[in-house]
Coordinates of C-alpha atoms in Angstrom, one line a residue:
Chain A
M14 CA 10.4 18.1 -23.9
N15 CA 6.6 18.0 -23.3
D16 CA 4.4 18.0 -20.3
I17 CA 4.3 14.2 -20.0
D18 CA 8.1 14.2 -19.7
L19 CA 7.8 16.8 -17.0
V20 CA 5.4 14.6 -15.1
A21 CA 7.7 11.6 -15.6
G22 CA 10.4 13.6 -13.9
L23 CA 8.4 14.0 -10.7
R24 CA 9.6 11.6 -8.0
A25 CA 11.9 10.0 -10.6
G26 CA 14.5 9.5 -7.9
V27 CA 12.3 6.9 -6.2
P28 CA 14.2 3.6 -6.8
E29 CA 13.0 0.1 -7.0
P30 CA 13.1 -1.6 -3.6
A31 CA 16.2 -3.3 -2.3
S32 CA 16.4 -7.0 -3.2
A33 CA 15.9 -8.0 0.4
R34 CA 12.6 -6.2 0.5
L35 CA 11.5 -7.8 -2.7
A36 CA 12.6 -11.2 -1.3
A37 CA 10.5 -10.6 1.8
G38 CA 7.5 -9.8 -0.3
R39 CA 8.1 -12.9 -2.4
A40 CA 8.2 -15.0 0.8
R41 CA 5.0 -13.4 1.9
L42 CA 3.3 -14.2 -1.4
T43 CA 4.5 -17.8 -1.5
A44 CA 3.6 -18.4 2.1
A45 CA 0.1 -17.1 1.4
I46 CA -0.2 -19.2 -1.7
G47 CA 1.0 -22.3 0.1
A48 CA -1.4 -21.7 2.9
G49 CA -4.3 -21.0 0.6
N50 CA -4.7 -17.6 2.3
T51 CA -4.8 -14.9 -0.3
R52 CA -5.9 -12.2 2.0
V53 CA -3.4 -9.5 2.9
T54 CA -2.5 -8.9 6.5
T55 CA -1.6 -5.2 6.7
R56 CA 1.7 -4.7 8.3
S57 CA 2.2 -0.9 8.0
P58 CA 1.3 0.7 11.3
G59 CA -1.8 2.8 11.1
I60 CA -2.9 1.4 7.8
R61 CA -6.0 -0.6 7.5
P62 CA -8.2 -1.5 4.6
V63 CA -11.1 0.9 4.2
S64 CA -13.6 -1.9 4.7
G65 CA -12.0 -2.8 7.9
R66 CA -12.9 0.5 9.4
L67 CA -15.2 0.1 12.3
R68 CA -18.2 2.2 12.0
A69 CA -21.0 2.7 14.5
A70 CA -24.3 1.4 13.5
T71 CA -26.6 4.2 12.5
W72 CA -30.3 4.5 12.7
R73 CA -31.9 7.2 10.6
A74 CA -35.6 8.0 10.5
Q75 CA -36.8 7.9 6.9
P76 CA -39.8 10.0 6.1
E77 CA -40.5 8.2 2.8
A78 CA -42.3 5.0 3.3
V79 CA -43.1 3.4 0.1
V80 CA -44.1 0.1 -1.5
A81 CA -42.1 -1.8 -3.9
T82 CA -41.8 -4.1 -6.9
G83 CA -39.6 -3.7 -9.9
L84 CA -38.1 -4.6 -13.2
V85 CA -34.9 -5.8 -11.7
W86 CA -35.6 -5.7 -8.1
R87 CA -39.3 -6.5 -7.7
R88 CA -41.1 -5.8 -4.5
R89 CA -44.5 -6.9 -3.3
R90 CA -47.1 -4.2 -3.2
L91 CA -48.2 -3.3 0.3
A92 CA -51.4 -1.7 1.3
G93 CA -50.2 1.8 2.3
L94 CA -47.9 3.9 4.2
L95 CA -48.9 2.5 7.6
V96 CA -48.2 -1.0 6.5
A97 CA -45.0 0.0 4.8
G98 CA -43.8 1.8 7.9
A99 CA -44.5 -1.2 9.9
A100 CA -42.6 -3.4 7.4
A101 CA -39.7 -1.0 7.7
V102 CA -39.6 -1.3 11.4
T103 CA -40.0 -5.1 11.2
A104 CA -37.2 -5.3 8.6
A105 CA -35.0 -3.2 10.8
I106 CA -35.7 -5.3 13.8
L107 CA -34.9 -8.4 11.8
A108 CA -31.7 -6.8 10.7
V109 CA -30.8 -6.1 14.3
S110 CA -31.5 -9.7 15.2
G111 CA -29.4 -10.9 12.3
V112 CA -32.2 -12.6 10.4
I113 CA -31.8 -10.5 7.3
G114 CA -28.5 -10.4 5.4
P115 CA -26.6 -13.3 6.8
A116 CA -22.9 -12.4 6.5
P117 CA -20.5 -14.7 4.6
G118 CA -17.6 -14.8 7.0
R119 CA -16.6 -12.5 9.7
S120 CA -18.3 -9.1 9.6
T121 CA -16.2 -6.1 10.3
A122 CA -18.6 -3.2 10.1
T123 CA -22.3 -2.6 9.8
V124 CA -24.3 0.4 8.8
R125 CA -28.0 0.0 9.4
T126 CA -30.7 2.5 8.3
V127 CA -34.4 2.1 7.9
A128 CA -33.9 1.8 4.1
F129 CA -31.0 -0.5 4.0
T130 CA -28.4 -2.5 5.9
L131 CA -24.8 -2.6 4.7
V132 CA -22.4 -5.1 6.2
S133 CA -18.7 -5.0 5.4
H134 CA -16.9 -8.3 5.5
A135 CA -13.3 -9.2 6.3
N136 CA -12.9 -10.5 2.7
D137 CA -13.5 -6.9 1.4
T138 CA -17.0 -7.7 0.1
A139 CA -20.1 -6.0 1.4
T140 CA -23.6 -7.3 1.7
L141 CA -26.4 -4.9 1.0
T142 CA -29.9 -5.6 2.1
I143 CA -32.7 -3.3 0.8
N144 CA -35.8 -2.8 2.8
P145 CA -38.7 -3.4 0.5
G146 CA -40.7 -0.7 2.2
V147 CA -38.5 2.3 2.1
L148 CA -36.8 4.3 -0.6
V149 CA -33.1 4.7 0.0
E150 CA -31.6 8.2 0.6
P151 CA -29.2 8.3 -2.4
G152 CA -26.4 10.3 -0.7
T153 CA -26.4 8.1 2.4
L154 CA -26.2 4.9 0.5
Q155 CA -23.7 6.2 -2.0
S156 CA -21.5 7.5 0.8
D157 CA -21.7 4.3 2.8
L158 CA -20.9 2.2 -0.3
A159 CA -17.9 4.5 -0.9
Q160 CA -16.6 3.8 2.6
D161 CA -16.4 0.2 1.6
G162 CA -14.5 1.0 -1.6
I163 CA -17.6 0.6 -3.8
A164 CA -17.9 3.4 -6.3
A165 CA -21.6 3.8 -6.9
K166 CA -24.0 6.3 -8.3
V167 CA -27.2 6.0 -6.4
T168 CA -30.3 7.7 -7.7
V169 CA -34.0 7.8 -6.9
G170 CA -36.4 8.8 -9.6
S171 CA -33.7 8.4 -12.3
F172 CA -31.3 5.8 -13.5
C173 CA -27.8 6.2 -15.0
S174 CA -26.4 3.9 -17.6
S175 CA -23.6 3.6 -20.1
D176 CA -24.1 2.6 -23.7
P177 CA -23.1 -0.1 -23.9
A178 CA -23.2 -1.1 -20.3
L179 CA -20.0 -2.6 -18.9
P180 CA -20.0 -6.3 -18.7
D181 CA -19.2 -8.4 -15.6
L182 CA -22.0 -7.1 -13.4
L183 CA -22.5 -10.6 -12.1
R184 CA -18.9 -10.9 -11.2
V185 CA -19.3 -7.8 -9.1
V186 CA -22.7 -8.6 -7.7
S187 CA -23.5 -12.0 -6.3
L188 CA -27.1 -12.9 -6.0
P189 CA -28.4 -14.8 -3.0
T190 CA -29.4 -18.3 -3.4
G191 CA -31.8 -18.5 -0.5
G192 CA -35.3 -17.2 -0.2
N193 CA -34.3 -13.7 0.8
R194 CA -34.1 -12.0 -2.6
S195 CA -33.5 -8.5 -1.2
T196 CA -29.9 -9.1 -0.3
I197 CA -26.9 -8.9 -2.6
T198 CA -23.2 -9.2 -2.1
I199 CA -20.9 -6.8 -3.8
N200 CA -17.2 -7.4 -4.5
P201 CA -15.6 -4.1 -5.3
A202 CA -12.3 -5.8 -6.2
A203 CA -14.0 -7.3 -9.2
M204 CA -15.1 -3.9 -10.5
P205 CA -13.2 -2.7 -13.6
A206 CA -11.2 0.4 -13.0
G207 CA -13.2 3.5 -13.9
A208 CA -16.5 1.6 -13.3
E209 CA -19.2 2.6 -11.0
L210 CA -22.2 0.6 -9.8
S211 CA -25.4 2.4 -10.8
F212 CA -28.3 1.8 -8.5
G213 CA -31.6 3.5 -9.3
E214 CA -34.9 3.4 -7.5
F215 CA -38.3 4.5 -8.9
Q216 CA -41.6 5.2 -7.2
L217 CA -44.3 4.1 -9.6
S218 CA -47.7 5.8 -9.9
S219 CA -49.2 2.4 -9.2
G220 CA -47.8 2.6 -5.7
T221 CA -45.1 0.1 -6.4
Q222 CA -41.4 0.5 -6.5
Q223 CA -38.7 -0.5 -8.9
A224 CA -35.0 -0.7 -8.7
A225 CA -32.3 -1.4 -11.3
I226 CA -28.6 -2.0 -11.1
E227 CA -25.9 -1.8 -13.7
L228 CA -22.1 -1.3 -14.1
I229 CA -21.4 2.0 -15.8
D230 CA -18.3 3.8 -17.1
A231 CA -17.8 6.6 -14.7
D232 CA -16.5 8.7 -17.5
S233 CA -19.3 8.1 -19.9
Y234 CA -22.9 7.7 -18.9
T235 CA -26.2 9.4 -19.1
C236 CA -29.0 9.6 -16.6
S237 CA -32.7 9.4 -17.4
S238 CA -35.7 10.0 -15.4
S239 CA -37.6 7.4 -17.4
L240 CA -38.0 3.9 -16.1
P241 CA -35.7 1.4 -17.9
T242 CA -38.3 -0.9 -19.6
A243 CA -35.7 -3.3 -20.9
P244 CA -32.2 -4.3 -20.0
P245 CA -29.8 -1.9 -21.7
P246 CA -27.6 -3.6 -24.3
G247 CA -24.7 -5.4 -22.8
S248 CA -26.0 -5.2 -19.3
E249 CA -26.9 -8.2 -17.1
T250 CA -30.0 -8.0 -15.1
F251 CA -31.7 -10.2 -12.5
D252 CA -34.8 -10.3 -10.5
L253 CA -34.3 -10.3 -6.8
F254 CA -37.8 -10.4 -5.6
G255 CA -39.5 -12.6 -8.2
S256 CA -42.6 -11.7 -10.1
Chain B
M14 CA 22.0 -17.7 -14.5
T15 CA 19.0 -19.0 -16.4
T16 CA 16.2 -21.2 -15.5
P17 CA 14.1 -23.5 -17.7
H18 CA 11.2 -21.0 -17.4
D19 CA 13.0 -17.8 -18.4
D20 CA 11.6 -18.0 -21.9
E21 CA 8.1 -18.4 -20.8
T22 CA 5.7 -15.6 -21.5
D23 CA 3.8 -14.1 -18.6
A24 CA 0.7 -15.7 -20.0
A25 CA 2.4 -19.1 -20.0
V26 CA 3.5 -18.6 -16.4
I27 CA -0.1 -17.7 -15.4
S28 CA -1.4 -20.7 -17.3
R29 CA 1.1 -23.0 -15.5
S30 CA 0.2 -21.5 -12.1
R31 CA -3.3 -22.7 -12.5
C32 CA -2.0 -26.2 -11.9
E33 CA 1.2 -25.2 -10.1
P34 CA 0.2 -22.3 -7.8
E35 CA 3.8 -21.7 -6.7
A36 CA 4.8 -20.9 -10.3
F37 CA 3.0 -17.6 -9.8
A38 CA 6.0 -16.4 -7.8
L39 CA 7.9 -16.1 -11.1
L40 CA 5.5 -13.3 -12.2
Y41 CA 6.3 -11.6 -8.9
D42 CA 10.0 -11.9 -9.7
R43 CA 9.5 -10.3 -13.1
H44 CA 7.3 -7.4 -12.2
A45 CA 7.2 -6.7 -8.5
G46 CA 10.2 -4.3 -8.5
A47 CA 8.7 -2.0 -11.1
I48 CA 5.2 -2.1 -9.6
H49 CA 6.7 -1.4 -6.2
R50 CA 8.5 1.6 -7.5
Y51 CA 5.3 2.8 -9.2
V52 CA 3.3 2.4 -6.0
S53 CA 6.0 4.1 -4.0
R54 CA 5.9 7.1 -6.3
R55 CA 2.2 7.3 -5.9
L56 CA 1.6 6.5 -2.2
G57 CA 5.0 6.7 -0.6
D58 CA 7.3 4.0 0.6
A59 CA 5.5 3.2 3.8
L60 CA 2.5 1.8 2.0
A61 CA 4.2 0.2 -0.9
D62 CA 4.9 -3.3 0.6
D63 CA 1.3 -3.8 1.6
V64 CA -0.1 -2.5 -1.6
V65 CA 2.2 -4.6 -3.7
A66 CA 1.4 -7.7 -1.6
E67 CA -2.3 -7.1 -2.0
C68 CA -1.9 -6.5 -5.7
F69 CA -0.1 -9.8 -6.3
L70 CA -2.4 -11.8 -4.0
A71 CA -5.4 -10.3 -5.9
A72 CA -3.8 -11.2 -9.2
F73 CA -3.1 -14.7 -8.0
G74 CA -6.8 -15.0 -7.0
R75 CA -7.9 -13.9 -10.4
R76 CA -5.4 -15.9 -12.5
D77 CA -8.2 -18.2 -13.7
H78 CA -9.8 -15.2 -15.4
Y79 CA -6.6 -13.9 -17.1
D80 CA -6.9 -13.7 -20.9
L81 CA -4.1 -16.0 -22.0
S82 CA -3.9 -14.3 -25.4
R83 CA -2.2 -11.4 -23.6
T84 CA 1.4 -12.5 -23.4
D85 CA 2.5 -9.5 -21.3
A86 CA 0.9 -9.4 -17.9
R87 CA 2.1 -5.9 -17.0
P88 CA -1.1 -4.1 -18.0
W89 CA -3.1 -6.6 -16.0
L90 CA -0.9 -6.2 -13.0
Y91 CA -0.9 -2.4 -13.2
G92 CA -4.7 -2.5 -13.5
I93 CA -5.0 -4.4 -10.3
A94 CA -2.5 -2.1 -8.7
A95 CA -4.5 0.8 -9.8
R96 CA -7.6 -0.6 -8.0
V97 CA -5.6 -1.2 -4.8
I98 CA -4.0 2.3 -5.0
G99 CA -7.6 3.6 -5.5
K100 CA -8.4 2.5 -2.0
H101 CA -5.7 4.9 -0.8
R102 CA -6.5 7.9 -3.0
R103 CA -6.9 10.2 0.0
S104 CA -3.4 9.3 1.1
E105 CA -2.1 10.0 -2.4
V106 CA -3.8 13.4 -2.7
R107 CA -2.6 14.3 0.8
L108 CA 1.0 13.6 -0.1
L109 CA 0.7 15.6 -3.3
R110 CA -0.9 18.5 -1.5
A111 CA 1.8 18.4 1.1
L112 CA 4.4 18.6 -1.6
A113 CA 2.6 21.4 -3.4
R114 CA 2.1 23.4 -0.2
T115 CA 5.5 22.9 1.6
G116 CA 7.9 21.8 -1.1
S117 CA 8.7 18.8 1.1
D118 CA 7.9 15.5 -0.5
P119 CA 6.9 12.8 2.0
A120 CA 6.9 10.2 -0.7
A121 CA 10.6 10.9 -1.5
E122 CA 11.9 11.5 2.0
D123 CA 12.5 7.9 2.6
H124 CA 14.8 7.9 -0.4
A125 CA 16.4 11.2 0.3
D126 CA 19.8 9.8 1.1
R127 CA 19.8 7.9 -2.2
V128 CA 18.3 10.5 -4.4
D129 CA 20.1 13.6 -3.5
S130 CA 19.9 16.2 -0.8
R131 CA 17.0 18.1 -2.4
V132 CA 14.1 16.8 -0.3
T133 CA 12.8 20.3 -0.7
A134 CA 11.4 20.3 -4.1
S135 CA 11.7 22.8 -6.9
A136 CA 8.9 25.1 -7.9
V137 CA 8.2 22.8 -10.8
H138 CA 7.7 19.8 -8.5
R139 CA 5.3 21.8 -6.4
Q140 CA 3.3 23.0 -9.4
L141 CA 3.1 19.5 -10.9
A142 CA 2.1 18.1 -7.6
A143 CA -0.7 20.7 -7.3
V144 CA -1.9 19.8 -10.7
L145 CA -1.9 16.0 -10.0
A146 CA -3.7 16.5 -6.7
G147 CA -6.4 18.5 -8.5
L148 CA -7.0 16.0 -11.3
P149 CA -10.0 13.7 -11.2
D150 CA -8.8 10.2 -10.0
R151 CA -9.4 8.6 -13.3
D152 CA -7.5 11.2 -15.3
R153 CA -4.6 11.1 -12.9
E154 CA -4.6 7.3 -13.2
V155 CA -4.2 7.4 -16.9
L156 CA -1.6 10.1 -16.9
L157 CA 0.6 8.3 -14.3
L158 CA 0.3 4.9 -16.0
I159 CA 1.7 6.5 -19.1
A160 CA 4.2 8.8 -17.5
W161 CA 5.4 6.6 -14.6
A162 CA 4.6 3.1 -15.6
D163 CA 5.6 3.6 -19.3
L164 CA 2.4 1.9 -20.5
S165 CA 1.2 2.6 -24.0
Y166 CA -2.3 3.9 -24.7
A167 CA -3.4 0.4 -25.6
E168 CA -1.9 -1.0 -22.5
V169 CA -3.5 1.6 -20.3
A170 CA -6.8 0.7 -22.0
E171 CA -6.3 -2.9 -21.2
A172 CA -5.2 -2.2 -17.6
L173 CA -8.2 -0.1 -16.8
A174 CA -10.7 -2.0 -19.0
I175 CA -11.7 1.1 -20.9
P176 CA -11.6 2.0 -24.7
V177 CA -8.4 3.5 -26.1
G178 CA -10.5 6.5 -27.0
T179 CA -11.3 7.0 -23.3
V180 CA -7.6 6.8 -22.5
R181 CA -7.0 9.5 -25.0
S182 CA -9.7 11.8 -23.8
R183 CA -8.7 11.4 -20.1
L184 CA -5.0 12.0 -21.0
S185 CA -5.9 15.0 -23.1
R186 CA -7.8 16.5 -20.2
A187 CA -5.0 15.8 -17.8
R188 CA -2.4 17.3 -20.1
R189 CA -4.5 20.4 -20.7
R190 CA -4.7 21.0 -17.0
T191 CA -0.9 20.5 -16.7
R192 CA -0.2 22.9 -19.5
A193 CA -2.6 25.4 -18.1
A194 CA -0.8 25.3 -14.8
L195 CA 2.5 25.8 -16.4
A196 CA 1.3 28.3 -18.9
G197 CA 3.8 30.8 -20.1
Q198 CA 6.8 28.9 -18.8
D199 CA 9.6 27.5 -20.8
L200 CA 9.2 23.8 -20.7
T201 CA 12.8 23.2 -21.6
F202 CA 14.0 25.4 -18.7
L203 CA 11.6 23.7 -16.4
A204 CA 12.8 20.3 -17.4
E205 CA 16.4 21.3 -16.7
E206 CA 15.3 22.5 -13.3
L207 CA 13.5 19.2 -12.7
Y208 CA 16.1 16.8 -13.9
T209 CA 19.2 18.4 -12.6

């Protein structure tokens, strides 16, 4: 008898469900397949998908106003803090009016800050729009992503990566096809178990800003304060803002 | 009673379901019971129906990406279930802490009349629940896939899309924590208390 056997004995009396219950589940599955609707409608009272949680829109003043371009996410240089601040306000206003980050399908919740807008969709994906003029607050973005079921490691001034990087980044992150290259859609259901989305932003001495994104193994990664100058082996990168 | 498809591997069923979507129900017939039980053990009976439904619908949606060289779909399905369960990790930890604190297991109460009258758990149950509640999510995932879903190390690695070495290291950590919590106790005696 070892410790695994002991754990195996915990709740060992829980049985497989009754056949009627399984049959009901089967009928539910076949009905959804037949109808082409593969989204679960929650039936248990009081239980709702995390992304379905309604959250109040938030507005946080962000002291850091910066300018951006980057290796992966490249941002146009702006003249200075004043211009960047104005851009932030403009971006926020656009976000409020729905110009930035058009939502694919019905939106269920939106978090809006000066640095980013995060929209949760009914299909369990989320759209993240980064404000080119303001560095994100790592804890805020990381926490808001987690609320949408997206395990992420958000950093500013450093970048975390696994060696090799996990594949499938482009299955998790969908790039926009339109002109607005600061918006991405994230599908947490496509993330491999144990994976996290690493998102790092850097303020460059040139006054520009760089951001990189990668799928990492939450159990095995390292963080570096140096700028990633080339895509890590095995990672997939893309340029959101153009050169 | 047998059907013409009884001999089909899971991979063959998934392959067929790409042209005949309704064929995917056969995969449900084969594995839903075991996965439902696994989910019930982790999240309680009340959530299990929805979680299993979400798991199979997600699997159906991803069947085009299934690696058909894997004849057994169990690791794939448990991997998807793990992701769905992960959305409810707070519920899972809350149930485990309730068991550890009070000795009453909400996850087993629904089955109390079928299990036995001991809804109030033994000290071993409570200790184990406390250990499981305190484990990092990824370590608990590996431990329970092995202990409750009967997956091998390689199958857990496949389910979670991680190297086998990572499975070993996570399991090793989890077992170390378990042994430390039960330190100095006679495991055989504990097992008798747990299983009788």
